[in-house]
Short mmCIF file of C-alpha atoms in Angstrom, two decimals:
data_model
loop_
_atom_site.label_atom_id
_atom_site.label_comp_id
_atom_site.label_asym_id
_atom_site.label_seq_id
_atom_site.Cartn_x
_atom_site.Cartn_y
_atom_site.Cartn_z
CA UNK A 15 -0.11 -0.04 -0.09
CA UNK A 16 3.13 2.21 -0.15
CA UNK A 17 3.41 4.83 -2.90
CA UNK A 18 6.03 3.39 -5.19
CA UNK A 19 8.14 6.55 -5.35
CA UNK A 20 8.17 6.55 -1.48
CA UNK A 21 9.26 2.94 -1.58
CA UNK A 22 12.09 3.72 -4.28
CA UNK A 23 13.44 6.43 -2.15
CA UNK A 24 13.51 4.32 0.87
CA UNK A 25 15.42 1.46 -1.05
CA UNK A 26 17.86 3.87 -2.54
CA UNK A 27 18.61 5.27 0.90
CA UNK A 28 19.17 1.76 2.33
CA UNK A 29 21.16 0.35 -0.64
CA UNK A 30 24.44 -1.22 0.17
CA UNK A 31 26.04 -0.38 -3.09
CA UNK A 32 27.23 3.08 -3.08
CA UNK A 33 26.59 3.51 -6.80
CA UNK A 34 22.95 3.01 -6.18
CA UNK A 35 22.79 5.73 -3.57
CA UNK A 36 22.48 9.56 -4.15
CA UNK A 37 25.41 11.40 -4.79
CA UNK A 38 24.62 14.14 -2.67
CA UNK A 39 22.10 15.49 -0.20
CA UNK A 40 21.03 18.07 -2.76
CA UNK A 41 19.73 15.36 -4.99
CA UNK A 42 17.90 13.52 -2.29
CA UNK A 43 16.18 16.96 -1.34
CA UNK A 44 15.14 17.26 -5.03
CA UNK A 45 13.59 13.91 -5.39
CA UNK A 46 11.83 14.12 -2.06
CA UNK A 47 10.36 17.49 -3.18
CA UNK A 48 8.94 16.10 -6.25
CA UNK A 49 7.48 13.27 -4.47
CA UNK A 50 6.02 15.70 -2.01
CA UNK A 51 4.51 17.79 -4.71
CA UNK A 52 3.02 14.96 -6.44
CA UNK A 53 1.44 13.31 -3.29
CA UNK A 54 0.03 16.40 -1.57
CA UNK A 55 -3.57 16.99 -2.69
CA UNK A 56 -3.81 13.47 -3.95
CA UNK A 57 -5.58 10.53 -2.32
CA UNK A 58 -3.66 7.97 -0.50
CA UNK A 59 -4.27 5.16 -2.85
CA UNK A 60 -1.55 4.54 -5.58
CA UNK A 61 -2.18 6.58 -8.86
CA UNK A 62 -5.11 8.22 -7.46
CA UNK A 63 -5.37 12.18 -7.38
CA UNK A 64 -7.45 13.45 -4.54
CA UNK A 65 -9.87 16.38 -5.01
CA UNK A 66 -9.16 19.49 -3.30
CA UNK A 67 -11.31 20.20 -0.30
CA UNK A 68 -14.33 22.30 -1.17
CA UNK A 69 -17.31 23.34 0.80
CA UNK A 70 -20.63 22.10 -0.51
CA UNK A 71 -21.91 24.25 -3.28
CA UNK A 72 -25.10 25.15 -1.47
CA UNK A 73 -23.06 26.33 1.62
CA UNK A 74 -21.02 28.70 -0.73
CA UNK A 75 -24.19 29.95 -2.51
CA UNK A 76 -25.53 30.63 0.89
CA UNK A 77 -22.47 32.62 2.01
CA UNK A 78 -22.31 34.49 -1.35
CA UNK A 79 -25.94 35.48 -0.96
CA UNK A 80 -25.43 36.50 2.73
CA UNK A 81 -22.62 38.74 1.58
CA UNK A 82 -24.79 40.25 -1.42
CA UNK A 83 -27.61 40.78 1.16
CA UNK A 84 -25.45 42.55 3.67
CA UNK A 85 -24.15 44.69 0.70
CA UNK A 86 -27.73 45.54 -0.46
CA UNK A 87 -28.64 46.60 3.03
CA UNK A 88 -25.51 48.87 3.29
CA UNK A 89 -26.44 50.33 -0.11
CA UNK A 90 -30.00 50.90 1.02
CA UNK A 91 -28.85 52.39 4.41
CA UNK A 92 -26.64 54.95 2.33
CA UNK A 93 -29.43 55.72 0.02
CA UNK A 94 -31.64 56.66 2.91
CA UNK A 95 -28.93 58.70 4.39
CA UNK A 96 -28.76 60.60 1.21
CA UNK A 97 -32.47 60.96 1.00
CA UNK A 98 -32.63 62.21 4.55
CA UNK A 99 -29.84 64.74 3.88
CA UNK A 100 -31.78 66.03 0.82
CA UNK A 101 -35.21 66.07 2.64
CA UNK A 102 -33.49 67.96 5.66
CA UNK A 103 -31.87 70.57 2.96
CA UNK A 104 -35.18 71.06 1.30
CA UNK A 105 -36.97 71.60 4.57
CA UNK A 106 -34.30 74.00 5.79
CA UNK A 107 -34.75 76.09 2.47
CA UNK A 108 -38.43 75.98 2.71
CA UNK A 109 -38.29 77.20 6.30
CA UNK A 110 -35.92 79.96 5.40
CA UNK A 111 -38.16 81.22 2.39
CA UNK A 112 -41.29 81.16 4.51
CA UNK A 113 -39.45 83.20 7.11
CA UNK A 114 -38.35 85.53 4.49
CA UNK A 115 -41.80 85.93 2.97
CA UNK A 116 -43.29 86.64 6.56
CA UNK A 117 -40.58 89.25 6.99
CA UNK A 118 -41.44 90.74 3.64
CA UNK A 119 -45.05 90.75 4.27
CA UNK A 120 -44.63 92.34 7.68
CA UNK A 121 -42.32 95.12 6.29
CA UNK A 122 -44.45 96.13 3.10
CA UNK A 123 -47.93 95.64 4.54
CA UNK A 124 -50.09 98.70 4.77
CA UNK A 125 -50.09 99.94 8.22
CA UNK A 126 -53.32 99.33 10.38
CA UNK A 127 -55.64 102.03 11.18
CA UNK A 128 -54.47 103.85 14.38
CA UNK A 129 -56.61 104.38 17.52
CA UNK A 130 -54.48 107.19 18.79
CA UNK A 131 -52.80 110.05 17.13
CA UNK A 132 -48.96 109.57 16.02
CA UNK A 133 -46.71 112.47 15.52
CA UNK A 134 -45.54 113.88 13.35
CA UNK A 135 -48.68 114.31 11.41
CA UNK A 136 -48.81 118.00 10.66
CA UNK A 137 -49.62 117.67 6.81
CA UNK A 138 -51.30 115.17 4.51
CA UNK A 139 -47.97 113.61 3.45
CA UNK A 140 -47.61 112.41 7.15
CA UNK A 141 -51.27 111.71 7.84
CA UNK A 142 -52.30 109.20 10.49
CA UNK A 143 -54.29 106.39 8.76
CA UNK A 144 -57.60 105.93 10.74
CA UNK A 145 -60.91 103.98 10.14
CA UNK A 146 -64.35 105.21 9.75
CA UNK A 147 -66.92 104.57 12.68
CA UNK A 148 -64.15 104.56 15.25
CA UNK A 149 -63.10 106.92 17.99
CA UNK A 150 -59.41 108.18 17.56
CA UNK A 151 -57.65 110.05 20.43
CA UNK A 152 -55.38 112.85 19.79
CA UNK A 153 -53.75 115.99 21.46
CA UNK A 154 -53.14 119.58 20.39
CA UNK A 155 -49.78 119.43 21.83
CA UNK A 156 -46.41 120.95 20.66
CA UNK A 157 -46.85 123.83 18.53
CA UNK A 158 -44.93 124.03 15.14
CA UNK A 159 -43.76 127.42 15.39
CA UNK A 160 -44.09 130.73 17.46
CA UNK A 161 -47.28 131.67 15.40
CA UNK A 162 -48.59 128.28 14.45
CA UNK A 163 -50.20 125.81 16.90
CA UNK A 164 -50.15 121.89 16.56
CA UNK A 165 -51.83 120.60 13.60
CA UNK A 166 -52.94 116.91 13.53
CA UNK A 167 -53.80 115.23 10.00
CA UNK A 168 -55.74 112.00 9.46
CA UNK A 169 -56.80 110.04 6.36
CA UNK A 170 -59.54 107.55 5.61
CA UNK A 171 -58.19 105.61 2.86
CA UNK A 172 -61.28 104.96 0.83
CA UNK A 173 -60.70 103.99 -2.94
CA UNK A 174 -60.48 106.61 -5.40
CA UNK A 175 -63.75 106.95 -7.45
CA UNK A 176 -65.85 105.79 -4.47
CA UNK A 177 -68.84 107.94 -3.13
CA UNK A 178 -69.78 108.23 0.34
CA UNK A 179 -71.63 110.50 2.81
CA UNK A 180 -69.89 111.11 6.17
CA UNK A 181 -70.30 113.02 9.33
CA UNK A 182 -67.11 114.20 11.16
CA UNK A 183 -67.00 115.28 14.76
CA UNK A 184 -64.29 116.34 17.31
CA UNK A 185 -64.90 116.93 20.77
CA UNK A 186 -63.47 120.21 22.49
CA UNK A 187 -60.61 120.95 24.59
CA UNK A 188 -60.90 123.02 27.94
CA UNK A 189 -58.29 125.81 27.26
CA UNK A 190 -58.38 126.42 23.56
CA UNK A 191 -60.72 127.01 20.42
CA UNK A 192 -60.45 123.99 18.25
CA UNK A 193 -61.32 123.71 14.59
CA UNK A 194 -62.07 121.05 11.97
CA UNK A 195 -61.56 120.75 8.27
CA UNK A 196 -62.01 117.98 5.75
CA UNK A 197 -61.15 117.48 1.95
CA UNK A 198 -61.75 114.52 -0.29
CA UNK A 199 -60.03 113.29 -3.49
CA UNK A 200 -61.91 115.70 -5.72
CA UNK A 201 -61.03 118.88 -3.93
CA UNK A 202 -64.27 119.30 -2.04
CA UNK A 203 -63.35 121.15 1.10
CA UNK A 204 -65.41 122.08 4.27
CA UNK A 205 -64.41 123.82 7.56
CA UNK A 206 -66.19 124.10 10.92
CA UNK A 207 -64.97 126.78 13.37
CA UNK A 208 -68.06 128.26 15.02
CA UNK A 209 -67.86 126.99 18.54
CA UNK A 210 -66.14 128.62 21.44
CA UNK A 211 -63.24 127.60 23.67
CA UNK A 212 -64.09 124.27 25.16
CA UNK A 213 -66.65 123.31 22.48
CA UNK A 214 -66.18 120.77 19.70
CA UNK A 215 -66.85 120.90 16.03
CA UNK A 216 -68.84 118.93 13.61
CA UNK A 217 -69.54 118.57 9.86
CA UNK A 218 -72.84 116.68 9.09
CA UNK A 219 -73.61 114.65 6.01
CA UNK A 220 -70.80 115.79 3.69
CA UNK A 221 -70.67 114.21 0.24
CA UNK A 222 -67.23 113.07 -0.34
CA UNK A 223 -65.33 111.00 -3.40
CA UNK A 224 -62.43 108.81 -2.80
CA UNK A 225 -60.18 109.19 0.41
CA UNK A 226 -60.91 111.58 3.19
CA UNK A 227 -58.32 113.90 4.87
CA UNK A 228 -59.36 115.26 8.28
CA UNK A 229 -57.42 118.11 9.93
CA UNK A 230 -57.87 119.13 13.67
CA UNK A 231 -56.08 122.32 14.80
CA UNK A 232 -56.18 125.21 17.04
CA UNK A 233 -57.79 128.68 16.05
CA UNK A 234 -55.31 131.23 17.37
CA UNK A 235 -56.88 134.66 17.90
CA UNK A 236 -54.86 137.43 16.11
CA UNK A 237 -52.15 138.77 18.33
CA UNK A 238 -52.04 135.86 20.69
CA UNK A 239 -49.63 132.72 20.82
CA UNK A 240 -50.68 129.13 20.23
CA UNK A 241 -51.62 127.02 23.28
CA UNK A 242 -50.14 123.55 23.91
CA UNK A 243 -52.26 121.04 25.68
CA UNK A 244 -50.37 117.81 26.37
CA UNK A 245 -52.85 116.66 28.96
CA UNK A 246 -56.41 116.75 27.69
CA UNK A 247 -57.26 114.46 24.76
CA UNK A 248 -59.86 115.07 22.04
CA UNK A 249 -61.78 112.36 20.32
CA UNK A 250 -62.35 112.45 16.53
CA UNK A 251 -64.95 110.39 14.81
CA UNK A 252 -65.61 109.91 11.08
CA UNK A 253 -69.18 108.24 10.70
CA UNK A 254 -70.34 106.85 7.21
CA UNK A 255 -74.01 107.90 6.85
CA UNK A 256 -76.74 106.46 4.59
CA UNK A 257 -77.01 108.02 1.25
CA UNK A 258 -80.74 108.74 1.76
CA UNK A 259 -81.41 112.46 2.89
CA UNK A 260 -79.75 115.79 2.61
CA UNK A 261 -76.07 115.79 1.56
CA UNK A 262 -73.52 118.75 1.71
CA UNK A 263 -72.56 120.62 -0.11
CA UNK A 264 -75.84 121.88 -1.24
CA UNK A 265 -75.56 125.57 -1.25
CA UNK A 266 -75.53 126.23 -4.78
CA UNK A 267 -78.26 125.65 -7.36
CA UNK A 268 -76.35 122.79 -9.19
CA UNK A 269 -75.87 120.89 -5.93
CA UNK A 270 -79.47 121.38 -4.64
CA UNK A 271 -80.84 118.03 -3.23
CA UNK A 272 -84.22 116.74 -5.17
CA UNK A 273 -87.35 116.90 -3.22
CA UNK A 274 -90.28 114.82 -4.24
CA UNK A 275 -93.99 114.70 -3.33
CA UNK A 276 -94.64 113.09 0.10
CA UNK A 277 -90.91 112.21 0.70
CA UNK A 278 -89.62 113.51 3.87
CA UNK A 279 -86.04 115.10 3.75
CA UNK A 280 -83.85 115.69 6.67
CA UNK A 281 -80.66 117.71 7.10
CA UNK A 282 -78.60 119.91 9.45
CA UNK A 283 -77.50 123.50 9.58
CA UNK A 284 -74.37 122.83 11.23
CA UNK A 285 -72.43 126.13 10.62
CA UNK A 286 -73.58 129.67 11.05
CA UNK A 287 -73.43 130.35 7.29
CA UNK A 288 -74.72 126.99 6.30
CA UNK A 289 -77.30 127.05 3.45
CA UNK A 290 -79.33 124.09 2.47
CA UNK A 291 -81.10 124.17 -1.06
CA UNK A 292 -83.79 121.77 -2.17
CA UNK A 293 -85.09 121.41 -5.80
CA UNK A 294 -88.68 120.71 -6.47
CA UNK A 295 -89.18 117.70 -8.85
CA UNK A 296 -92.80 117.37 -8.86
CA UNK A 297 -95.42 118.76 -10.97
CA UNK A 298 -96.63 122.43 -10.86
CA UNK A 299 -99.45 123.06 -8.48
CA UNK A 300 -100.68 123.98 -5.12
CA UNK A 301 -99.13 122.25 -2.18
CA UNK A 302 -98.79 122.11 1.52
CA UNK A 303 -95.13 122.32 2.59
CA UNK A 304 -94.40 121.29 6.34
CA UNK A 305 -91.06 122.21 7.87
CA UNK A 306 -89.93 121.03 11.27
CA UNK A 307 -86.88 122.34 13.20
CA UNK A 308 -87.39 122.09 17.16
CA UNK A 309 -84.35 123.98 18.77
CA UNK A 310 -83.08 125.01 15.55
CA UNK A 311 -83.33 128.76 14.66
CA UNK A 312 -84.39 128.23 10.94
CA UNK A 313 -86.03 130.34 8.19
CA UNK A 314 -86.91 129.02 4.68
CA UNK A 315 -88.06 130.77 1.50
CA UNK A 316 -89.25 130.14 -2.02
CA UNK A 317 -88.19 131.96 -5.31
CA UNK A 318 -90.97 134.80 -4.16
CA UNK A 319 -88.30 135.77 -1.50
CA UNK A 320 -90.84 135.47 1.39
CA UNK A 321 -89.26 134.38 4.69
CA UNK A 322 -91.06 131.74 6.43
CA UNK A 323 -90.49 130.01 9.86
CA UNK A 324 -90.92 126.31 10.62
CA UNK A 325 -94.55 125.06 10.52
CA UNK A 326 -97.10 124.38 7.74
CA UNK A 327 -97.51 126.58 4.74
CA UNK A 328 -99.68 126.38 1.58
CA UNK A 329 -97.65 127.30 -1.48
CA UNK A 330 -97.63 127.27 -5.09
CA UNK A 331 -94.54 125.27 -6.51
CA UNK A 332 -93.36 124.91 -10.16
CA UNK A 333 -91.04 122.20 -11.20
CA UNK A 334 -87.52 123.18 -10.59
CA UNK A 335 -88.31 125.79 -7.78
CA UNK A 336 -85.63 126.06 -5.29
CA UNK A 337 -86.35 125.90 -1.54
CA UNK A 338 -83.73 127.68 0.47
CA UNK A 339 -83.08 126.82 4.32
CA UNK A 340 -80.74 128.75 6.37
CA UNK A 341 -80.09 129.87 10.20
CA UNK A 342 -81.90 132.84 11.49
CA UNK A 343 -78.87 133.75 13.68
CA UNK A 344 -76.28 133.93 10.80
CA UNK A 345 -75.04 137.15 11.96
CA UNK A 346 -75.13 136.24 15.73
CA UNK A 347 -72.27 135.43 18.11
CA UNK A 348 -71.68 133.11 20.91
CA UNK A 349 -72.63 129.46 20.98
CA UNK A 350 -74.04 127.91 17.90
CA UNK A 351 -77.63 126.56 18.80
CA UNK A 352 -79.11 123.39 17.36
CA UNK A 353 -76.06 122.33 15.41
CA UNK A 354 -76.96 118.80 16.01
CA UNK A 355 -80.69 119.22 15.47
CA UNK A 356 -81.93 117.86 12.26
CA UNK A 357 -84.50 120.02 10.12
CA UNK A 358 -87.32 118.02 8.15
CA UNK A 359 -89.42 119.02 5.20
CA UNK A 360 -92.15 117.22 3.36
CA UNK A 361 -94.45 118.23 0.63
CA UNK A 362 -98.04 117.17 0.67
CA UNK A 363 -100.86 117.42 -1.92
CA UNK A 364 -102.84 120.84 -1.45
CA UNK A 365 -106.28 120.55 -0.03
#
């Protein structure tokens, strides 16, 4: 059962005849090396080559599959990290953009209407934005110069081209004479300065177009210095009225308010020189005109020029006739009576 070459080496080493032995140790080493190379990896049986040791195929496939699985897991994990990085980056960009948008909106947005005066507001270019039907608090404080008192300007930013009827009122201050002025987008102006020291001013039912500018200031008597009052506040109110009824200005023939049969019309004479004119739009004929004005010193007249007082009067009207109402104390002084009292007029069929 011994390999023939191994047996040959052993016999040659034990041979008695010197000529049959190896000539040198190197020769022996070479032959042993050759036998070793041929026998290692072969079976122990003679002439049989042994197969190299290998793991079962299914085990190799299993290991290779495990390696591929672990690698795919790593790749998936790396991809998830990259996705998370991109998502985080996009979220950060979105947050920054949203913050920038909020800041831009806050900076560029129109200022909200004020409830209290904010200086400087001495002219229309620096007017405080206010809202209608809201009380606004203000002060006639530090004067602008030695001769000019404080002036407070406000604006109600109604759209250009819009039409409204408003009443504007300001309360008085105990130590000075206050005055009130308004102007609209079409150059219609009005002023109220009939009250005395400590009393307020009012402008009733003024017809305006577009934005309304309101000015509150002090009336400084000639030869006197402006008064500063930083302790007492006034209240300013702009009230939007219904379009029905008298509207100012209506002192001229062209602006006269239409008057129809049986339709009652109401209005104010809120300034000493205020004049209200009404135009008869009915048919020619005899009518009964009823005028009421309790507490208001009022006179009225037709084209015939006859002055009449409140009450009932039988008159003849022609289509287009003007009825003129005015105060009977136009040339008076002192407190203006009945400036918040409404007059009324109605035309009834004649009997």
